[in-house]
Amino acid sequence: MANDKRVAVLGVGMHPWGKWGRNFVEYGVAAAQAALADAGVPWEDIDYVAGADTIRNGYPGFIAGATFAQALGWTGAQVSSSYAACASGAAALSNARAQILAGFSDVALVVGADTTPKGFFKPVGGERRDDPDWLRFHLLGATNPTYFALYARRRMAIYGATEEDFAQVKVKNARHGLENPNARYRKEVTVEEVLASPVVSDPLRLLEICATSDGGAALVICSMEYAKKHGVSSPVTVNGVATVTPTFPNTVIEMPNFATDSSVSVPQEGRSFRASIAHAAYEQAGIGPEDVSLAEVYDLSSALELDWYEDIGLCGEGKAEQLLRDGDTTIGGRVPVNPSGGLACFGEAIPAQAIAQVCEATWQLRGQATGRQVEGATVAVTANQGLFGHGSSVVLAR
Amino acid sequence: MTPVQQVAVEGFFDPTIPALLGTRCVECATVFFPAEETSCRNPHCTSTALEAMTLSTRGTVWSYTDAQYQPPPPYVAADPYVPFALAAVELEKEGIVVLGQLAHGIGVDQLSVGMEVELVTEVLYSDEEAEHLVWKWRPVNNNG
């Protein structure tokens, strides 16, 4: 066996993304029940619950693991809760996987859900002058889209990306998500429509920036022995999970900071933070980008998806536009990216999103992604990045 | 009567120079902005001695954008809202990139990556208490 540090994905489930206006617990429970049903594992058999936290839904959100465990009915299972911004879901998965690989758990539930307010994400309330997230809004008015726009403009200046390229990413993802029952937005758009939508932060337009959504996603994962006993001979497996920090000095400006690290004493060498995330997952898995059949990446903006092509190794630096223009990342192309429709079709439900990426990868690797199937998919990679130096990548195979 | 002027948040810049206020590690010379006061964040350095310094007041634009929609609080927006441009500016000597709004009236059509800009002081917002000041970037006018 090439990699004995695998765990099996026995079941996946989601509550559809939208703006439902209900309690986040409801979405998480629905997703958990769907994942348990998909796995054919009764809730009472789950011996470990890993929750991904939401910071916007009060104390129950901060202790999501226990909140979901209580809602599903206390069983005495071991429990944990993880907060890692956009990577929270992968952090929860990483916890559960480690418990299984250490032999402390046989079968675990990983679950995250969110209920979001309208409009821009904003910092937690109150006057907090020592919080960089509060400071960047107060002193600079620097919303999340302004950071995405800085990366987009940089791509245009350095690599010759065009506004049409960015719009084309949105067009592609909108088409991918058309038949995804869990997607919030299922409507085709044209390049002209994208370019006619109002500028939010130059050069990014309203249709190119991901919305904030309600949603829930869950996984049932288990040891390879448990899967075999359960009668699943060739499960989708998790082969690598990375939740690495940046390496000093991190010379790319990132939310919520208003300055980078200084490279005056230690030069920036090797991979950027974003590139290091997927690289660490590939290394664990013993699988390289050349083996990847499909990728689910964090298209917080249309332009950011192009950065990810390079960061997950699908092409060399500055080559992402060509990959897109050649149709390589469209379903039917060499390595489809965001076959689910991505954040363009979902919007972001923070603690659920990294889990949702794994759900999609699992459906794709099982050949169950109706209307958006990547034919013959054997390896999938997910990647995301959020505030405060958090990011994650998961490599799955079948 | 001249209104009272004060920095919007203490410790980030000196509006009289004007210059950004940082610290520098006494051992390895790594620069920190905002000022780091506890210990050096270079993982290869164990120093806890950091000295106050001011950062270069000129740099080059790493990238830029604007905010066409009004940011949520705690941003204090003018009524009616006036969009502003924002730039990430590379300070060569410090090896650091620092964000800042562009001076009033400077839009994205007046900016380009690599352009030289300089630090200026402007009013971020006014209330009954004072005019609250912040640092901003302004293109260096090479044409005089």
XYZ file of C-alpha atoms in Angstrom:
542
model
C 0.000 0.000 0.000
C 1.445 3.304 -1.089
C 0.131 5.254 1.855
C -1.005 3.649 5.095
C -1.935 6.979 6.674
C -5.270 6.983 4.957
C -8.749 7.265 6.397
C -11.922 6.395 4.506
C -14.741 8.783 3.680
C -17.787 6.673 4.369
C -20.458 9.306 4.034
C -20.931 12.927 2.957
C -23.895 15.260 3.274
C -24.868 18.900 2.907
C -27.696 21.240 3.708
C -28.213 23.371 0.577
C -26.492 26.783 0.579
C -28.763 29.842 0.560
C -29.967 32.686 2.707
C -32.438 30.715 4.758
C -32.349 32.856 7.900
C -32.596 29.952 10.322
C -30.375 28.718 13.145
C -27.033 27.274 12.047
C -27.613 24.164 14.188
C -30.460 23.131 11.909
C -28.181 23.148 8.831
C -25.454 21.214 10.616
C -27.858 18.573 11.874
C -29.411 18.158 8.414
C -25.943 17.760 6.872
C -24.888 15.298 9.604
C -28.006 13.195 9.142
C -27.431 13.144 5.382
C -23.806 12.050 5.866
C -24.792 9.338 8.355
C -27.472 8.040 5.970
C -24.989 8.128 3.084
C -22.520 6.133 5.198
C -25.149 3.725 6.506
C -23.759 4.321 10.006
C -26.129 4.906 12.931
C -25.416 8.067 14.974
C -24.901 5.953 18.114
C -21.857 4.303 16.469
C -20.003 7.602 15.988
C -17.287 7.710 18.660
C -15.783 11.133 17.821
C -17.460 14.420 16.837
C -15.360 17.197 15.317
C -17.198 20.503 14.941
C -16.053 23.506 12.903
C -16.897 26.745 14.702
C -18.823 29.804 13.586
C -17.934 33.012 15.420
C -21.182 34.759 14.487
C -23.736 32.563 16.208
C -23.025 33.088 19.875
C -21.620 30.599 22.321
C -23.199 27.510 20.631
C -21.210 28.479 17.530
C -17.928 28.636 19.420
C -18.491 25.114 20.736
C -19.931 23.705 17.515
C -18.818 20.127 18.218
C -20.799 19.953 21.434
C -23.713 21.906 19.956
C -24.173 19.426 17.113
C -23.583 16.443 19.418
C -26.316 17.677 21.746
C -28.714 18.357 18.874
C -28.181 14.856 17.502
C -28.571 13.415 21.030
C -25.758 12.970 23.574
C -24.071 9.598 23.184
C -20.913 10.042 25.251
C -18.735 10.403 22.120
C -15.434 12.262 22.340
C -15.858 15.812 21.056
C -13.759 18.723 19.746
C -14.392 22.130 18.216
C -12.060 23.928 15.819
C -11.762 27.510 14.707
C -9.344 28.279 11.879
C -11.246 30.932 9.884
C -11.974 29.628 6.353
C -9.969 26.493 7.135
C -12.100 25.580 10.186
C -13.737 22.649 8.435
C -10.398 21.186 7.399
C -9.038 21.713 10.908
C -11.975 19.661 12.236
C -11.278 16.987 9.616
C -7.606 17.014 10.576
C -8.513 16.455 14.257
C -10.828 13.563 13.502
C -8.331 11.981 11.115
C -5.556 12.157 13.706
C -7.780 10.468 16.308
C -8.567 7.666 13.861
C -4.939 7.205 12.754
C -3.831 7.155 16.397
C -6.329 4.381 17.071
C -8.466 6.420 19.492
C -11.469 6.524 17.159
C -12.965 4.119 14.627
C -15.604 6.285 13.030
C -16.028 10.049 13.345
C -18.429 12.783 12.326
C -17.024 16.073 10.995
C -19.565 18.879 10.743
C -19.706 22.633 10.175
C -22.521 25.095 9.534
C -23.084 28.844 9.402
C -25.800 31.469 9.362
C -24.551 34.723 7.858
C -25.632 38.356 7.904
C -26.199 40.354 4.718
C -23.395 42.269 3.010
C -19.676 42.561 3.731
C -18.187 40.434 6.465
C -17.328 42.791 9.293
C -15.396 42.413 12.520
C -16.910 41.243 15.787
C -18.741 44.134 17.506
C -17.335 46.550 20.070
C -14.427 48.987 19.969
C -11.349 46.777 19.923
C -8.301 48.889 19.154
C -5.885 45.995 19.621
C -7.614 43.762 17.067
C -6.105 43.928 13.546
C -9.483 42.986 12.088
C -11.137 45.973 13.779
C -8.238 48.271 12.872
C -8.211 47.499 9.151
C -11.883 48.444 8.885
C -11.574 51.538 11.075
C -8.339 53.021 9.739
C -8.482 51.873 6.119
C -12.016 50.759 5.276
C -10.288 47.652 3.940
C -13.061 45.096 3.381
C -12.266 41.555 2.253
C -12.953 42.385 -1.434
C -10.302 45.125 -1.358
C -7.674 42.463 -0.596
C -8.989 40.205 -3.390
C -8.830 43.222 -5.701
C -5.195 43.960 -4.790
C -4.275 40.405 -5.881
C -6.356 40.759 -9.052
C -4.739 44.053 -10.068
C -1.309 42.590 -9.341
C -2.080 39.652 -11.703
C -3.039 42.109 -14.413
C 0.161 44.113 -13.960
C 2.548 41.160 -13.645
C 1.020 38.414 -15.810
C -1.194 40.314 -18.213
C -4.500 38.969 -16.914
C -7.505 40.798 -18.309
C -10.909 41.674 -16.902
C -12.311 39.247 -19.495
C -10.216 36.430 -17.970
C -11.658 37.140 -14.543
C -15.197 37.266 -15.960
C -14.566 33.998 -17.782
C -13.844 32.250 -14.452
C -17.265 33.320 -13.213
C -18.903 32.190 -16.457
C -17.229 28.775 -16.156
C -18.145 28.251 -12.521
C -21.731 29.410 -13.046
C -22.068 26.805 -15.781
C -20.484 24.091 -13.622
C -22.930 24.676 -10.784
C -26.110 24.762 -12.879
C -27.265 21.306 -11.835
C -25.731 21.147 -8.370
C -28.691 20.732 -5.987
C -26.723 22.231 -3.066
C -25.640 25.396 -4.923
C -27.301 28.693 -4.044
C -26.909 30.349 -7.457
C -27.813 28.204 -10.461
C -27.963 30.586 -13.393
C -25.740 30.980 -16.435
C -24.044 34.325 -16.941
C -22.152 35.774 -19.886
C -18.871 37.677 -19.887
C -20.852 40.768 -20.941
C -23.185 40.435 -17.950
C -20.283 40.048 -15.552
C -18.517 43.088 -17.005
C -21.740 45.103 -16.836
C -22.174 44.451 -13.102
C -21.048 47.296 -10.823
C -17.432 47.578 -9.694
C -17.087 46.733 -5.989
C -13.318 47.101 -5.721
C -11.540 47.831 -8.975
C -11.017 45.651 -11.046
C -13.509 43.265 -9.400
C -17.225 43.460 -10.015
C -20.251 42.404 -8.034
C -20.684 39.129 -9.956
C -17.035 38.217 -9.316
C -17.025 38.418 -5.534
C -18.347 35.577 -3.458
C -21.465 36.154 -1.386
C -21.956 35.143 2.235
C -24.277 32.173 2.614
C -26.021 29.913 5.075
C -25.187 26.233 4.723
C -23.994 23.073 6.398
C -21.722 20.179 5.423
C -20.693 16.947 7.117
C -18.481 13.903 6.653
C -18.424 10.464 8.218
C -14.820 9.257 8.160
C -13.390 6.035 9.539
C -10.376 3.753 9.706
C -9.647 1.551 6.692
C -10.456 -1.528 8.857
C -13.827 -0.081 9.865
C -14.640 0.596 6.197
C -13.760 -2.982 5.294
C -15.877 -4.394 8.139
C -18.645 -2.125 6.983
C -18.486 -3.789 3.569
C -16.938 -0.886 1.657
C -14.001 -2.358 -0.247
C -12.880 0.662 -2.268
C -13.847 3.825 -0.395
C -12.804 7.342 -1.257
C -9.841 8.037 1.010
C -8.332 11.103 2.594
C -4.616 10.831 1.786
C -3.400 14.212 2.932
C -4.652 17.115 5.041
C -2.579 20.266 5.426
C -3.319 23.159 7.761
C 0.157 24.740 7.731
C 1.043 28.252 8.850
C 2.945 30.657 6.610
C 6.733 30.683 6.779
C 8.495 33.859 7.921
C 8.687 36.223 6.195
C 5.243 36.142 4.608
C 5.645 38.870 2.002
C 2.119 38.843 0.585
C -0.344 41.243 2.193
C -3.129 39.209 3.765
C -6.390 39.788 5.594
C -6.677 41.273 8.148
C -3.143 42.690 8.246
C -2.202 46.064 6.924
C 1.432 45.231 6.421
C 3.455 42.187 5.402
C 6.341 40.697 7.336
C 9.643 42.425 6.667
C 12.124 40.524 4.504
C 15.024 42.755 5.459
C 16.873 40.180 7.607
C 15.465 36.884 6.289
C 14.836 36.857 2.523
C 11.604 35.369 1.225
C 12.585 32.097 -0.427
C 10.723 29.144 -1.801
C 6.968 28.808 -1.913
C 4.476 31.506 -1.053
C 2.059 30.691 1.767
C -0.776 29.737 -0.601
C 1.499 27.438 -2.598
C 2.859 25.809 0.555
C -0.602 24.698 1.681
C -1.343 22.315 -1.195
C 2.298 21.275 -1.365
C 2.156 20.009 2.229
C -0.988 17.986 1.469
C 0.586 16.494 -1.683
C 3.683 15.516 0.313
C 1.613 13.710 2.940
C -0.341 11.915 0.243
C 2.631 10.997 -1.898
C 0.607 12.345 -4.787
C 1.588 15.211 -7.070
C -0.345 17.835 -9.015
C 0.269 15.848 -12.229
C -1.992 13.095 -10.784
C -4.912 15.424 -10.019
C -8.207 14.828 -11.864
C -10.056 17.795 -10.403
C -9.676 20.596 -7.864
C -12.000 22.530 -5.594
C -10.381 25.857 -4.728
C -11.473 28.984 -2.878
C -12.700 31.411 -5.532
C -13.418 34.213 -3.064
C -13.066 36.267 -6.223
C -13.001 35.156 -9.839
C -9.401 36.372 -10.132
C -8.251 34.460 -7.059
C -9.113 31.165 -8.758
C -6.307 31.906 -11.234
C -3.802 32.358 -8.396
C -4.838 28.924 -7.090
C -4.107 27.206 -10.450
C -0.467 28.084 -9.874
C -0.497 27.556 -6.110
C -1.821 23.979 -6.367
C 0.640 23.210 -9.144
C -1.709 22.873 -12.130
C 0.559 25.204 -14.116
C 3.640 27.364 -13.754
C 3.695 30.930 -12.473
C 1.935 33.334 -14.794
C 0.404 30.530 -16.859
C -3.056 30.408 -15.243
C -4.722 32.645 -17.822
C -3.592 30.335 -20.617
C -4.897 27.279 -18.749
C -8.272 28.976 -18.399
C -8.366 30.217 -21.998
C -7.499 26.716 -23.277
C -10.506 25.303 -21.449
C -8.305 22.986 -19.352
C -10.111 23.899 -16.132
C -13.631 23.505 -17.538
C -15.492 20.201 -17.096
C -14.400 18.158 -20.101
C -10.946 19.750 -19.991
C -7.666 18.364 -18.634
C -8.172 19.240 -14.965
C -11.535 20.803 -14.142
C -11.473 23.339 -11.309
C -14.524 23.934 -9.141
C -16.827 21.423 -10.856
C -19.254 22.075 -7.964
C -19.612 25.655 -9.172
C -17.282 26.854 -6.414
C -17.924 29.833 -4.202
C -19.271 31.590 -7.297
C -22.345 29.343 -7.063
C -22.355 28.719 -3.327
C -21.224 31.851 -1.547
C -19.232 31.262 1.590
C -20.554 29.522 4.707
C -17.217 29.705 6.511
C -17.060 26.668 8.848
C -18.879 24.475 6.341
C -16.943 25.451 3.231
C -13.779 23.357 3.542
C -16.003 20.363 4.412
C -18.217 21.076 1.403
C -15.108 20.945 -0.797
C -14.447 17.417 0.510
C -18.104 16.443 -0.083
C -17.807 17.494 -3.719
C -14.475 15.697 -4.137
C -16.059 12.537 -2.717
C -19.063 12.665 -5.035
C -16.733 13.243 -7.980
C -14.457 10.332 -7.056
C -17.482 8.048 -6.615
C -18.895 9.103 -9.985
C -22.025 10.503 -8.316
C -21.739 14.165 -9.321
C -24.812 14.200 -11.526
C -24.765 16.920 -14.178
C -21.211 18.014 -13.349
C -19.243 14.731 -13.282
C -15.549 14.788 -14.152
C -15.204 11.530 -16.069
C -12.781 8.964 -14.693
C -11.767 11.073 -11.684
C -9.289 9.300 -9.387
C -7.582 12.093 -7.427
C -9.017 15.353 -6.105
C -7.376 18.254 -4.301
C -9.066 21.007 -2.310
C -7.542 24.294 -1.196
C -8.614 27.323 0.760
C -7.252 30.275 2.671
C -8.680 32.646 5.232
C -7.844 35.219 7.865
C -4.874 35.248 10.210
C -2.601 32.837 8.337
C -5.045 29.968 8.107
C -5.413 27.784 5.051
C -6.028 24.168 4.233
C -5.708 21.575 1.548
C -7.057 18.032 1.366
C -5.958 15.351 -1.101
C -8.451 12.562 -1.754
C -8.194 9.488 -3.957
C -10.084 6.405 -4.992
C -11.439 78.304 15.388
C -9.118 75.489 14.350
C -10.566 72.120 15.327
C -8.560 69.791 17.552
C -6.634 67.244 15.537
C -5.618 63.824 16.816
C -4.553 60.494 15.334
C -7.473 58.107 14.752
C -5.657 55.355 16.655
C -2.575 55.910 18.805
C 0.770 54.378 17.936
C 0.598 53.869 14.180
C 1.971 57.094 12.788
C 3.287 60.499 13.664
C 1.170 63.021 11.732
C 3.684 65.836 12.175
C 6.528 64.243 10.136
C 4.424 62.429 8.746
C 5.799 58.895 9.133
C 4.674 55.406 10.104
C 5.855 54.246 13.528
C 7.440 50.814 13.705
C 10.009 48.909 15.668
C 13.274 47.275 14.663
C 14.860 44.202 16.253
C 18.145 45.188 17.848
C 19.630 41.752 17.027
C 18.524 40.909 13.477
C 17.229 44.288 12.229
C 13.838 42.913 11.162
C 11.318 45.750 10.956
C 7.781 45.556 12.330
C 4.800 47.662 11.380
C 2.530 47.945 13.272
C 5.141 48.132 16.036
C 5.954 44.789 17.692
C 6.956 45.361 21.285
C 7.115 41.899 22.876
C 9.700 39.905 20.957
C 11.180 39.536 17.492
C 8.969 37.490 15.151
C 11.845 36.203 13.046
C 11.747 32.498 14.082
C 15.547 32.301 13.945
C 15.984 35.209 16.352
C 15.356 35.079 20.099
C 15.707 38.775 20.776
C 13.230 40.652 22.946
C 14.935 43.993 22.361
C 13.082 46.138 19.867
C 13.724 49.806 19.223
C 11.309 52.436 17.977
C 11.819 53.720 14.438
C 10.045 55.573 11.654
C 9.553 53.876 8.299
C 10.531 55.263 4.892
C 8.033 57.851 3.724
C 8.338 56.938 0.050
C 7.659 53.633 -1.651
C 6.364 52.003 -4.813
C 2.857 50.707 -5.471
C 2.709 46.870 -5.180
C -0.958 46.918 -6.104
C -4.025 49.123 -5.741
C -7.810 49.114 -5.747
C -10.734 51.158 -4.471
C -13.883 50.828 -2.375
C -16.895 51.720 -4.485
C -19.293 50.480 -1.793
C -19.349 51.940 1.708
C -17.408 49.723 4.150
C -19.306 48.686 7.292
C -18.471 50.088 10.750
C -16.081 50.550 12.448
C -15.235 52.520 9.273
C -16.633 56.004 9.757
C -17.897 57.072 6.338
C -18.784 60.555 5.140
C -22.459 61.163 4.360
C -22.930 60.912 1.452
C -20.280 58.229 1.024
C -17.233 59.142 -1.060
C -15.359 56.167 -2.596
C -11.626 56.057 -1.932
C -8.638 54.284 -3.461
C -6.362 51.967 -1.495
C -2.789 50.882 -2.233
C -0.336 48.301 -0.966
C 3.008 50.085 -1.024
C 6.407 48.420 -0.983
C 9.081 50.076 1.165
C 12.356 48.832 -0.239
C 14.613 49.599 2.707
C 12.342 47.845 5.220
C 11.374 44.970 2.880
C 7.747 45.470 3.829
C 4.446 46.231 2.086
C 2.065 48.622 3.876
C -1.567 49.371 3.079
C -3.028 52.826 3.060
C -5.803 54.823 1.505
C -4.843 57.180 -1.306
C -5.049 60.898 -0.632
C -8.452 62.500 -1.204
C -9.269 62.892 -4.885
C -6.803 60.246 -6.157
C -8.629 57.508 -8.082
C -7.485 54.208 -9.556
C -7.144 55.773 -13.001
C -4.259 57.848 -11.624
C -2.406 54.798 -10.251
C -0.188 52.058 -11.637
C 1.845 49.186 -10.210
C 5.409 50.358 -9.597
C 4.471 54.044 -9.272
C 6.273 56.064 -6.599
C 4.122 57.397 -3.764
C 4.753 59.324 -0.564
C 3.130 59.377 2.852
C 0.805 62.240 3.760
C -1.491 63.039 6.695
C -5.213 63.505 6.118
C -8.402 63.663 8.117
C -10.030 60.201 8.222
C -13.229 61.497 9.812
C -14.446 64.340 12.009
C -16.778 64.299 14.983
C -17.708 66.728 17.780
C -14.532 65.741 19.625
C -11.862 66.247 16.939
C -10.584 65.714 13.437
C -9.206 62.167 13.420
C -6.051 61.767 11.346
C -4.649 58.854 9.375
C -1.766 58.201 6.998
C -2.440 58.098 3.275
C -0.394 57.626 0.114
C -0.088 60.215 -2.630
C 1.647 59.870 -6.007
C 4.961 61.722 -6.118
C 4.604 64.398 -8.731
C 7.683 64.059 -10.914
C 6.472 66.729 -13.279
C 6.751 69.403 -10.616
